[in-house]
């Protein structure tokens, strides 16, 4: 079954490449100078503080509810990565100081639970443990990416090994400072990945991230971007509420839209409450909205 899927992926990619051509990942240019005189590291620190600081050592729990919609083409091109039979809505449970991120997805085919702590991953489908190496690799990659999407630059701060300023990006007549960040480890099983952080010049928060996906065989060489909007404040930090994901190379297609439908913090659930396929105790209720919208 997997070999036929991979053949479909190859055919679709070849067809799209012949149609639209290959889009490259942003690269640094020598000799760039910037009027603000700030280094990549200085802009990164501004961005981190604009999000409320580094969440990594916060002992509280942060809880999200979300729902979204996948494009039909990306489901056909990357069925294992999108896993859209299960990944439509979700409840997420995150405790930064424990480096613990757990997601309970729900879709038309059932429920998928993902337990991620450091580089360790556990996956259940409808309560049954999953052992397929390709499923685990794809899930680790997407779970790490969503930790970046939902919890911001603290993820980059923990993994960054190099930062470089790029030429400013422009969209709708506006210029955005951009930082190229190399992270190790990368997303999922990748040894490394690269992330371009677009920074809103007014708020200094993340406007977009543009990332490589080296952690899974059928996404190596691909790159996607995700644009953030409707920031809200919770527990002293700023988090986006709406997301738009696009594949930027080797093809250009819309991939995924989703939004946060509830969030709360400091329930004091135990690690044991999120250790299996079911959430228990204080971790079990749906995340409710207690955040303030950025107007």
PDB file of C-alpha atoms in Angstrom:
ATOM      1  CA  UNK A   1       0.000   0.000   0.000  1.00  0.00           C
ATOM      2  CA  UNK A   2       2.774   2.432   0.914  1.00  0.00           C
ATOM      3  CA  UNK A   3       4.666   1.779  -2.361  1.00  0.00           C
ATOM      4  CA  UNK A   4       1.595   2.699  -4.434  1.00  0.00           C
ATOM      5  CA  UNK A   5       1.177   5.901  -2.433  1.00  0.00           C
ATOM      6  CA  UNK A   6       4.813   6.804  -3.027  1.00  0.00           C
ATOM      7  CA  UNK A   7       4.358   6.223  -6.763  1.00  0.00           C
ATOM      8  CA  UNK A   8       1.367   8.578  -6.748  1.00  0.00           C
ATOM      9  CA  UNK A   9       3.454  11.165  -4.891  1.00  0.00           C
ATOM     10  CA  UNK A  10       6.266  10.896  -7.452  1.00  0.00           C
ATOM     11  CA  UNK A  11       3.879  11.250 -10.404  1.00  0.00           C
ATOM     12  CA  UNK A  12       2.124  14.262  -8.887  1.00  0.00           C
ATOM     13  CA  UNK A  13       5.385  15.976  -8.018  1.00  0.00           C
ATOM     14  CA  UNK A  14       6.775  15.419 -11.511  1.00  0.00           C
ATOM     15  CA  UNK A  15       3.580  16.757 -13.075  1.00  0.00           C
ATOM     16  CA  UNK A  16       3.567  19.831 -10.863  1.00  0.00           C
ATOM     17  CA  UNK A  17       7.245  20.518 -11.437  1.00  0.00           C
ATOM     18  CA  UNK A  18       6.732  20.429 -15.198  1.00  0.00           C
ATOM     19  CA  UNK A  19       3.833  22.824 -14.785  1.00  0.00           C
ATOM     20  CA  UNK A  20       5.096  25.426 -12.313  1.00  0.00           C
ATOM     21  CA  UNK A  21       8.833  24.881 -11.978  1.00  0.00           C
ATOM     22  CA  UNK A  22      10.988  24.617  -8.882  1.00  0.00           C
ATOM     23  CA  UNK A  23      10.956  27.217  -6.089  1.00  0.00           C
ATOM     24  CA  UNK A  24      14.143  27.525  -4.039  1.00  0.00           C
ATOM     25  CA  UNK A  25      14.521  28.086  -0.306  1.00  0.00           C
ATOM     26  CA  UNK A  26      15.740  31.586   0.700  1.00  0.00           C
ATOM     27  CA  UNK A  27      19.524  31.916   0.925  1.00  0.00           C
ATOM     28  CA  UNK A  28      21.692  34.626   2.539  1.00  0.00           C
ATOM     29  CA  UNK A  29      23.475  37.148   0.327  1.00  0.00           C
ATOM     30  CA  UNK A  30      26.894  38.621   0.968  1.00  0.00           C
ATOM     31  CA  UNK A  31      27.328  42.338   1.422  1.00  0.00           C
ATOM     32  CA  UNK A  32      23.864  43.086   2.791  1.00  0.00           C
ATOM     33  CA  UNK A  33      23.548  46.112   5.071  1.00  0.00           C
ATOM     34  CA  UNK A  34      20.536  47.217   7.102  1.00  0.00           C
ATOM     35  CA  UNK A  35      19.460  50.691   8.132  1.00  0.00           C
ATOM     36  CA  UNK A  36      18.490  49.528  11.628  1.00  0.00           C
ATOM     37  CA  UNK A  37      22.017  48.195  12.247  1.00  0.00           C
ATOM     38  CA  UNK A  38      20.683  45.152  14.119  1.00  0.00           C
ATOM     39  CA  UNK A  39      22.159  41.671  13.920  1.00  0.00           C
ATOM     40  CA  UNK A  40      20.130  38.505  13.443  1.00  0.00           C
ATOM     41  CA  UNK A  41      20.608  37.697  17.127  1.00  0.00           C
ATOM     42  CA  UNK A  42      19.357  41.136  18.202  1.00  0.00           C
ATOM     43  CA  UNK A  43      16.233  40.844  16.045  1.00  0.00           C
ATOM     44  CA  UNK A  44      15.635  37.359  17.383  1.00  0.00           C
ATOM     45  CA  UNK A  45      15.818  38.614  20.973  1.00  0.00           C
ATOM     46  CA  UNK A  46      13.361  41.398  20.135  1.00  0.00           C
ATOM     47  CA  UNK A  47      11.004  38.816  18.660  1.00  0.00           C
ATOM     48  CA  UNK A  48      11.326  36.485  21.647  1.00  0.00           C
ATOM     49  CA  UNK A  49      10.549  39.275  24.109  1.00  0.00           C
ATOM     50  CA  UNK A  50       7.614  40.466  21.983  1.00  0.00           C
ATOM     51  CA  UNK A  51       6.104  36.989  22.452  1.00  0.00           C
ATOM     52  CA  UNK A  52       6.429  37.365  26.226  1.00  0.00           C
ATOM     53  CA  UNK A  53       9.869  35.805  26.645  1.00  0.00           C
ATOM     54  CA  UNK A  54      11.121  32.227  26.530  1.00  0.00           C
ATOM     55  CA  UNK A  55       8.380  29.803  27.555  1.00  0.00           C
ATOM     56  CA  UNK A  56      10.764  26.826  27.752  1.00  0.00           C
ATOM     57  CA  UNK A  57      11.214  26.732  31.533  1.00  0.00           C
ATOM     58  CA  UNK A  58       7.629  27.675  32.451  1.00  0.00           C
ATOM     59  CA  UNK A  59       6.280  24.987  34.846  1.00  0.00           C
ATOM     60  CA  UNK A  60       2.618  25.653  33.979  1.00  0.00           C
ATOM     61  CA  UNK A  61       0.572  23.666  31.490  1.00  0.00           C
ATOM     62  CA  UNK A  62      -0.848  25.283  28.331  1.00  0.00           C
ATOM     63  CA  UNK A  63      -3.902  23.736  26.668  1.00  0.00           C
ATOM     64  CA  UNK A  64      -5.262  24.364  23.170  1.00  0.00           C
ATOM     65  CA  UNK A  65      -8.241  23.253  21.079  1.00  0.00           C
ATOM     66  CA  UNK A  66      -8.120  23.637  17.285  1.00  0.00           C
ATOM     67  CA  UNK A  67      -9.866  22.738  14.070  1.00  0.00           C
ATOM     68  CA  UNK A  68      -8.920  23.083  10.411  1.00  0.00           C
ATOM     69  CA  UNK A  69      -9.200  22.009   6.801  1.00  0.00           C
ATOM     70  CA  UNK A  70      -6.696  20.367   4.436  1.00  0.00           C
ATOM     71  CA  UNK A  71      -6.554  21.015   0.704  1.00  0.00           C
ATOM     72  CA  UNK A  72      -7.436  18.021  -1.472  1.00  0.00           C
ATOM     73  CA  UNK A  73      -4.148  18.065  -3.395  1.00  0.00           C
ATOM     74  CA  UNK A  74      -1.852  18.008  -0.357  1.00  0.00           C
ATOM     75  CA  UNK A  75      -3.821  15.051   1.027  1.00  0.00           C
ATOM     76  CA  UNK A  76      -3.121  13.124  -2.184  1.00  0.00           C
ATOM     77  CA  UNK A  77       0.540  14.162  -2.398  1.00  0.00           C
ATOM     78  CA  UNK A  78       1.401  13.543   1.277  1.00  0.00           C
ATOM     79  CA  UNK A  79      -1.117  11.102   2.791  1.00  0.00           C
ATOM     80  CA  UNK A  80       1.105   9.960   5.674  1.00  0.00           C
ATOM     81  CA  UNK A  81       2.168  13.496   6.580  1.00  0.00           C
ATOM     82  CA  UNK A  82      -1.300  15.058   6.485  1.00  0.00           C
ATOM     83  CA  UNK A  83      -2.991  11.967   7.975  1.00  0.00           C
ATOM     84  CA  UNK A  84      -6.231  13.819   7.301  1.00  0.00           C
ATOM     85  CA  UNK A  85      -8.451  10.895   8.235  1.00  0.00           C
ATOM     86  CA  UNK A  86      -7.477  11.659  11.816  1.00  0.00           C
ATOM     87  CA  UNK A  87      -5.977  15.182  11.890  1.00  0.00           C
ATOM     88  CA  UNK A  88      -8.885  17.626  11.531  1.00  0.00           C
ATOM     89  CA  UNK A  89      -9.584  18.874  15.062  1.00  0.00           C
ATOM     90  CA  UNK A  90      -7.364  18.417  18.099  1.00  0.00           C
ATOM     91  CA  UNK A  91      -6.809  18.997  21.796  1.00  0.00           C
ATOM     92  CA  UNK A  92      -3.204  19.833  22.737  1.00  0.00           C
ATOM     93  CA  UNK A  93      -1.554  19.636  26.137  1.00  0.00           C
ATOM     94  CA  UNK A  94       1.846  21.280  26.628  1.00  0.00           C
ATOM     95  CA  UNK A  95       4.142  21.610  29.643  1.00  0.00           C
ATOM     96  CA  UNK A  96       7.291  23.441  28.532  1.00  0.00           C
ATOM     97  CA  UNK A  97       9.439  22.747  31.616  1.00  0.00           C
ATOM     98  CA  UNK A  98       8.899  18.997  31.092  1.00  0.00           C
ATOM     99  CA  UNK A  99       9.504  19.332  27.318  1.00  0.00           C
ATOM    100  CA  UNK A 100       6.189  17.477  26.968  1.00  0.00           C
ATOM    101  CA  UNK A 101       3.747  18.039  24.106  1.00  0.00           C
ATOM    102  CA  UNK A 102       0.732  15.761  23.675  1.00  0.00           C
ATOM    103  CA  UNK A 103      -1.988  16.023  21.021  1.00  0.00           C
ATOM    104  CA  UNK A 104      -5.265  14.147  20.689  1.00  0.00           C
ATOM    105  CA  UNK A 105      -6.450  14.476  17.081  1.00  0.00           C
ATOM    106  CA  UNK A 106      -9.913  13.663  15.786  1.00  0.00           C
ATOM    107  CA  UNK A 107     -11.062  13.096  12.197  1.00  0.00           C
ATOM    108  CA  UNK A 108     -13.566  11.137  10.112  1.00  0.00           C
ATOM    109  CA  UNK A 109     -11.651   7.878  10.584  1.00  0.00           C
ATOM    110  CA  UNK A 110     -11.136   8.140  14.333  1.00  0.00           C
ATOM    111  CA  UNK A 111      -8.789   9.420  17.027  1.00  0.00           C
ATOM    112  CA  UNK A 112      -4.992   9.692  16.920  1.00  0.00           C
ATOM    113  CA  UNK A 113      -3.018  10.532  20.058  1.00  0.00           C
ATOM    114  CA  UNK A 114       0.604  11.705  19.890  1.00  0.00           C
ATOM    115  CA  UNK A 115       2.936  11.854  22.910  1.00  0.00           C
ATOM    116  CA  UNK A 116       6.163  13.766  22.265  1.00  0.00           C
ATOM    117  CA  UNK A 117       8.926  14.375  24.819  1.00  0.00           C
ATOM    118  CA  UNK A 118      12.278  15.468  23.472  1.00  0.00           C
ATOM    119  CA  UNK A 119      13.066  13.032  20.667  1.00  0.00           C
ATOM    120  CA  UNK A 120      10.808  10.310  22.074  1.00  0.00           C
ATOM    121  CA  UNK A 121       7.455   9.722  20.411  1.00  0.00           C
ATOM    122  CA  UNK A 122       4.460   7.470  21.049  1.00  0.00           C
ATOM    123  CA  UNK A 123       1.427   7.240  18.779  1.00  0.00           C
ATOM    124  CA  UNK A 124      -1.961   5.557  19.214  1.00  0.00           C
ATOM    125  CA  UNK A 125      -4.741   5.130  16.644  1.00  0.00           C
ATOM    126  CA  UNK A 126      -8.118   4.589  18.303  1.00  0.00           C
ATOM    127  CA  UNK A 127      -6.295   3.509  21.448  1.00  0.00           C
ATOM    128  CA  UNK A 128      -3.985   1.007  19.736  1.00  0.00           C
ATOM    129  CA  UNK A 129      -0.198   1.643  19.733  1.00  0.00           C
ATOM    130  CA  UNK A 130       1.384   2.396  16.344  1.00  0.00           C
ATOM    131  CA  UNK A 131       4.797   0.883  15.497  1.00  0.00           C
ATOM    132  CA  UNK A 132       5.203   1.636  11.765  1.00  0.00           C
ATOM    133  CA  UNK A 133       8.511   3.528  11.465  1.00  0.00           C
ATOM    134  CA  UNK A 134       7.278   5.728   8.619  1.00  0.00           C
ATOM    135  CA  UNK A 135       4.160   6.769  10.512  1.00  0.00           C
ATOM    136  CA  UNK A 136       6.259   7.580  13.592  1.00  0.00           C
ATOM    137  CA  UNK A 137       8.753   9.607  11.524  1.00  0.00           C
ATOM    138  CA  UNK A 138       6.045  11.604   9.742  1.00  0.00           C
ATOM    139  CA  UNK A 139       4.211  12.205  13.021  1.00  0.00           C
ATOM    140  CA  UNK A 140       7.360  13.347  14.845  1.00  0.00           C
ATOM    141  CA  UNK A 141       8.063  15.876  12.086  1.00  0.00           C
ATOM    142  CA  UNK A 142       4.576  17.373  12.027  1.00  0.00           C
ATOM    143  CA  UNK A 143       4.319  17.435  15.829  1.00  0.00           C
ATOM    144  CA  UNK A 144       7.581  19.384  16.160  1.00  0.00           C
ATOM    145  CA  UNK A 145       6.440  21.795  13.456  1.00  0.00           C
ATOM    146  CA  UNK A 146       3.167  22.430  15.271  1.00  0.00           C
ATOM    147  CA  UNK A 147       5.023  23.132  18.508  1.00  0.00           C
ATOM    148  CA  UNK A 148       6.819  25.905  16.597  1.00  0.00           C
ATOM    149  CA  UNK A 149       3.593  27.136  14.987  1.00  0.00           C
ATOM    150  CA  UNK A 150       1.594  27.249  18.207  1.00  0.00           C
ATOM    151  CA  UNK A 151       4.212  28.210  20.793  1.00  0.00           C
ATOM    152  CA  UNK A 152       6.495  30.490  18.829  1.00  0.00           C
ATOM    153  CA  UNK A 153      10.167  31.420  18.905  1.00  0.00           C
ATOM    154  CA  UNK A 154      10.972  29.580  22.149  1.00  0.00           C
ATOM    155  CA  UNK A 155      11.143  26.400  20.045  1.00  0.00           C
ATOM    156  CA  UNK A 156      13.789  28.049  17.855  1.00  0.00           C
ATOM    157  CA  UNK A 157      15.700  29.389  20.865  1.00  0.00           C
ATOM    158  CA  UNK A 158      16.182  25.840  22.183  1.00  0.00           C
ATOM    159  CA  UNK A 159      17.467  24.435  18.878  1.00  0.00           C
ATOM    160  CA  UNK A 160      19.189  27.314  17.083  1.00  0.00           C
ATOM    161  CA  UNK A 161      22.834  26.763  16.173  1.00  0.00           C
ATOM    162  CA  UNK A 162      23.219  29.628  13.698  1.00  0.00           C
ATOM    163  CA  UNK A 163      21.353  32.822  12.727  1.00  0.00           C
ATOM    164  CA  UNK A 164      21.772  35.057   9.683  1.00  0.00           C
ATOM    165  CA  UNK A 165      19.844  38.100   8.520  1.00  0.00           C
ATOM    166  CA  UNK A 166      18.271  37.848   5.094  1.00  0.00           C
ATOM    167  CA  UNK A 167      17.104  40.609   2.814  1.00  0.00           C
ATOM    168  CA  UNK A 168      13.768  41.941   4.003  1.00  0.00           C
ATOM    169  CA  UNK A 169      10.682  40.190   2.689  1.00  0.00           C
ATOM    170  CA  UNK A 170       7.889  42.201   1.087  1.00  0.00           C
ATOM    171  CA  UNK A 171       4.196  41.444   0.991  1.00  0.00           C
ATOM    172  CA  UNK A 172       1.248  43.751   0.237  1.00  0.00           C
ATOM    173  CA  UNK A 173       3.577  46.749   0.166  1.00  0.00           C
ATOM    174  CA  UNK A 174       5.058  46.039   3.606  1.00  0.00           C
ATOM    175  CA  UNK A 175       8.634  45.071   4.478  1.00  0.00           C
ATOM    176  CA  UNK A 176       9.433  42.376   7.042  1.00  0.00           C
ATOM    177  CA  UNK A 177      12.801  41.748   8.732  1.00  0.00           C
ATOM    178  CA  UNK A 178      13.794  38.125   8.149  1.00  0.00           C
ATOM    179  CA  UNK A 179      16.149  35.808  10.031  1.00  0.00           C
ATOM    180  CA  UNK A 180      17.457  32.496   8.725  1.00  0.00           C
ATOM    181  CA  UNK A 181      17.812  30.072  11.654  1.00  0.00           C
ATOM    182  CA  UNK A 182      19.529  26.692  11.443  1.00  0.00           C
ATOM    183  CA  UNK A 183      18.141  24.287  14.049  1.00  0.00           C
ATOM    184  CA  UNK A 184      19.629  21.036  15.372  1.00  0.00           C
ATOM    185  CA  UNK A 185      17.938  18.663  15.733  1.00  0.00           C
ATOM    186  CA  UNK A 186      15.507  19.506  12.992  1.00  0.00           C
ATOM    187  CA  UNK A 187      11.835  18.636  12.821  1.00  0.00           C
ATOM    188  CA  UNK A 188      11.181  15.008  13.738  1.00  0.00           C
ATOM    189  CA  UNK A 189      14.081  12.745  12.835  1.00  0.00           C
ATOM    190  CA  UNK A 190      15.957  15.366  10.795  1.00  0.00           C
ATOM    191  CA  UNK A 191      19.534  16.056  11.831  1.00  0.00           C
ATOM    192  CA  UNK A 192      18.934  19.709  10.998  1.00  0.00           C
ATOM    193  CA  UNK A 193      16.442  22.024   9.319  1.00  0.00           C
ATOM    194  CA  UNK A 194      16.295  25.693   8.361  1.00  0.00           C
ATOM    195  CA  UNK A 195      13.673  28.216   9.381  1.00  0.00           C
ATOM    196  CA  UNK A 196      13.130  31.702   7.995  1.00  0.00           C
ATOM    197  CA  UNK A 197      11.375  33.868  10.569  1.00  0.00           C
ATOM    198  CA  UNK A 198       9.433  36.821   9.125  1.00  0.00           C
ATOM    199  CA  UNK A 199       9.033  39.441  11.874  1.00  0.00           C
ATOM    200  CA  UNK A 200       6.170  41.922  11.993  1.00  0.00           C
ATOM    201  CA  UNK A 201       7.885  45.355  11.987  1.00  0.00           C
ATOM    202  CA  UNK A 202       5.167  46.849  14.197  1.00  0.00           C
ATOM    203  CA  UNK A 203       4.641  44.218  16.909  1.00  0.00           C
ATOM    204  CA  UNK A 204       7.992  42.387  16.507  1.00  0.00           C
ATOM    205  CA  UNK A 205       6.072  39.117  16.692  1.00  0.00           C
ATOM    206  CA  UNK A 206       6.239  36.304  14.155  1.00  0.00           C
ATOM    207  CA  UNK A 207       4.312  37.031  10.986  1.00  0.00           C
ATOM    208  CA  UNK A 208       5.406  33.876   9.160  1.00  0.00           C
ATOM    209  CA  UNK A 209       7.817  30.959   9.340  1.00  0.00           C
ATOM    210  CA  UNK A 210       9.237  29.321   6.208  1.00  0.00           C
ATOM    211  CA  UNK A 211      10.705  25.894   6.992  1.00  0.00           C
ATOM    212  CA  UNK A 212      12.474  22.934   5.434  1.00  0.00           C
ATOM    213  CA  UNK A 213      11.171  19.427   6.162  1.00  0.00           C
ATOM    214  CA  UNK A 214      14.109  17.017   6.201  1.00  0.00           C
ATOM    215  CA  UNK A 215      12.633  14.588   8.721  1.00  0.00           C
ATOM    216  CA  UNK A 216      10.661  12.372   6.328  1.00  0.00           C
ATOM    217  CA  UNK A 217      11.706  10.751   3.059  1.00  0.00           C
ATOM    218  CA  UNK A 218       8.911  12.130   0.877  1.00  0.00           C
ATOM    219  CA  UNK A 219       9.326  15.704   2.175  1.00  0.00           C
ATOM    220  CA  UNK A 220      13.107  16.012   1.886  1.00  0.00           C
ATOM    221  CA  UNK A 221      13.829  18.942  -0.409  1.00  0.00           C
ATOM    222  CA  UNK A 222      10.372  20.407   0.204  1.00  0.00           C
ATOM    223  CA  UNK A 223       9.675  23.614   2.094  1.00  0.00           C
ATOM    224  CA  UNK A 224       6.499  25.215   3.421  1.00  0.00           C
ATOM    225  CA  UNK A 225       5.500  28.459   5.039  1.00  0.00           C
ATOM    226  CA  UNK A 226       2.884  29.209   7.670  1.00  0.00           C
ATOM    227  CA  UNK A 227       1.442  32.678   8.231  1.00  0.00           C
ATOM    228  CA  UNK A 228       0.102  33.708  11.657  1.00  0.00           C
ATOM    229  CA  UNK A 229      -2.659  36.150  12.602  1.00  0.00           C
ATOM    230  CA  UNK A 230      -5.072  37.148  15.380  1.00  0.00           C
ATOM    231  CA  UNK A 231      -2.645  37.020  18.284  1.00  0.00           C
ATOM    232  CA  UNK A 232      -4.008  36.613  21.806  1.00  0.00           C
ATOM    233  CA  UNK A 233      -2.343  36.828  25.199  1.00  0.00           C
ATOM    234  CA  UNK A 234      -2.436  33.992  27.701  1.00  0.00           C
ATOM    235  CA  UNK A 235      -0.343  33.447  30.804  1.00  0.00           C
ATOM    236  CA  UNK A 236       1.852  36.417  29.932  1.00  0.00           C
ATOM    237  CA  UNK A 237       2.690  35.155  26.420  1.00  0.00           C
ATOM    238  CA  UNK A 238       1.356  36.035  22.966  1.00  0.00           C
ATOM    239  CA  UNK A 239       0.075  33.219  20.731  1.00  0.00           C
ATOM    240  CA  UNK A 240      -1.427  33.276  17.210  1.00  0.00           C
ATOM    241  CA  UNK A 241      -4.985  32.037  16.681  1.00  0.00           C
ATOM    242  CA  UNK A 242      -5.205  31.632  12.892  1.00  0.00           C
ATOM    243  CA  UNK A 243      -2.815  29.858  10.549  1.00  0.00           C
ATOM    244  CA  UNK A 244      -2.417  29.458   6.801  1.00  0.00           C
ATOM    245  CA  UNK A 245       0.078  26.891   5.483  1.00  0.00           C
ATOM    246  CA  UNK A 246       1.370  26.761   1.905  1.00  0.00           C
ATOM    247  CA  UNK A 247       3.829  24.478   0.158  1.00  0.00           C
ATOM    248  CA  UNK A 248       6.445  26.756  -1.451  1.00  0.00           C
ATOM    249  CA  UNK A 249       8.719  24.208  -3.085  1.00  0.00           C
ATOM    250  CA  UNK A 250       9.288  22.135  -5.080  1.00  0.00           C
ATOM    251  CA  UNK A 251       5.666  23.019  -5.952  1.00  0.00           C
ATOM    252  CA  UNK A 252       3.448  25.924  -4.904  1.00  0.00           C
ATOM    253  CA  UNK A 253       0.080  24.916  -3.496  1.00  0.00           C
ATOM    254  CA  UNK A 254      -2.186  25.797  -0.609  1.00  0.00           C
ATOM    255  CA  UNK A 255      -1.974  23.116   2.090  1.00  0.00           C
ATOM    256  CA  UNK A 256      -3.839  23.771   5.330  1.00  0.00           C
ATOM    257  CA  UNK A 257      -5.914  26.370   7.204  1.00  0.00           C
ATOM    258  CA  UNK A 258      -6.691  26.051  10.898  1.00  0.00           C
ATOM    259  CA  UNK A 259      -7.668  28.110  13.912  1.00  0.00           C
ATOM    260  CA  UNK A 260      -7.489  27.866  17.680  1.00  0.00           C
ATOM    261  CA  UNK A 261     -10.970  27.477  19.139  1.00  0.00           C
ATOM    262  CA  UNK A 262     -10.065  27.372  22.835  1.00  0.00           C
ATOM    263  CA  UNK A 263      -7.092  27.846  25.140  1.00  0.00           C
ATOM    264  CA  UNK A 264      -6.402  27.910  28.853  1.00  0.00           C
ATOM    265  CA  UNK A 265      -3.506  27.452  31.224  1.00  0.00           C
ATOM    266  CA  UNK A 266      -2.454  26.264  34.670  1.00  0.00           C
ATOM    267  CA  UNK A 267      -4.795  23.304  35.168  1.00  0.00           C
ATOM    268  CA  UNK A 268      -2.059  21.444  37.067  1.00  0.00           C
ATOM    269  CA  UNK A 269      -2.567  18.149  35.279  1.00  0.00           C
ATOM    270  CA  UNK A 270      -0.035  15.435  36.022  1.00  0.00           C
ATOM    271  CA  UNK A 271       2.226  13.741  33.486  1.00  0.00           C
ATOM    272  CA  UNK A 272       0.219  10.580  34.176  1.00  0.00           C
ATOM    273  CA  UNK A 273      -2.931  12.352  32.929  1.00  0.00           C
ATOM    274  CA  UNK A 274      -1.503  12.564  29.394  1.00  0.00           C
ATOM    275  CA  UNK A 275       0.587   9.378  29.361  1.00  0.00           C
ATOM    276  CA  UNK A 276      -1.816   7.240  27.320  1.00  0.00           C
ATOM    277  CA  UNK A 277      -4.253   7.497  24.436  1.00  0.00           C
ATOM    278  CA  UNK A 278      -6.947   9.082  26.660  1.00  0.00           C
ATOM    279  CA  UNK A 279      -6.600  12.346  28.583  1.00  0.00           C
ATOM    280  CA  UNK A 280      -7.596  11.954  32.230  1.00  0.00           C
ATOM    281  CA  UNK A 281      -8.074  14.137  35.291  1.00  0.00           C
ATOM    282  CA  UNK A 282      -7.575  17.888  34.778  1.00  0.00           C
ATOM    283  CA  UNK A 283      -6.196  17.241  31.270  1.00  0.00           C
ATOM    284  CA  UNK A 284      -9.465  15.796  29.989  1.00  0.00           C
ATOM    285  CA  UNK A 285     -11.837  18.801  29.564  1.00  0.00           C
ATOM    286  CA  UNK A 286     -11.873  20.680  26.270  1.00  0.00           C
ATOM    287  CA  UNK A 287      -9.710  23.797  26.251  1.00  0.00           C
ATOM    288  CA  UNK A 288     -11.761  26.909  26.936  1.00  0.00           C
ATOM    289  CA  UNK A 289     -11.093  30.470  25.837  1.00  0.00           C
ATOM    290  CA  UNK A 290      -9.619  32.636  28.595  1.00  0.00           C
ATOM    291  CA  UNK A 291      -7.277  34.723  26.448  1.00  0.00           C
ATOM    292  CA  UNK A 292      -7.348  38.399  25.477  1.00  0.00           C
ATOM    293  CA  UNK A 293      -7.461  39.303  21.784  1.00  0.00           C
ATOM    294  CA  UNK A 294      -4.820  41.659  20.415  1.00  0.00           C
ATOM    295  CA  UNK A 295      -6.883  44.506  18.973  1.00  0.00           C
TER     296      UNK A 295
END
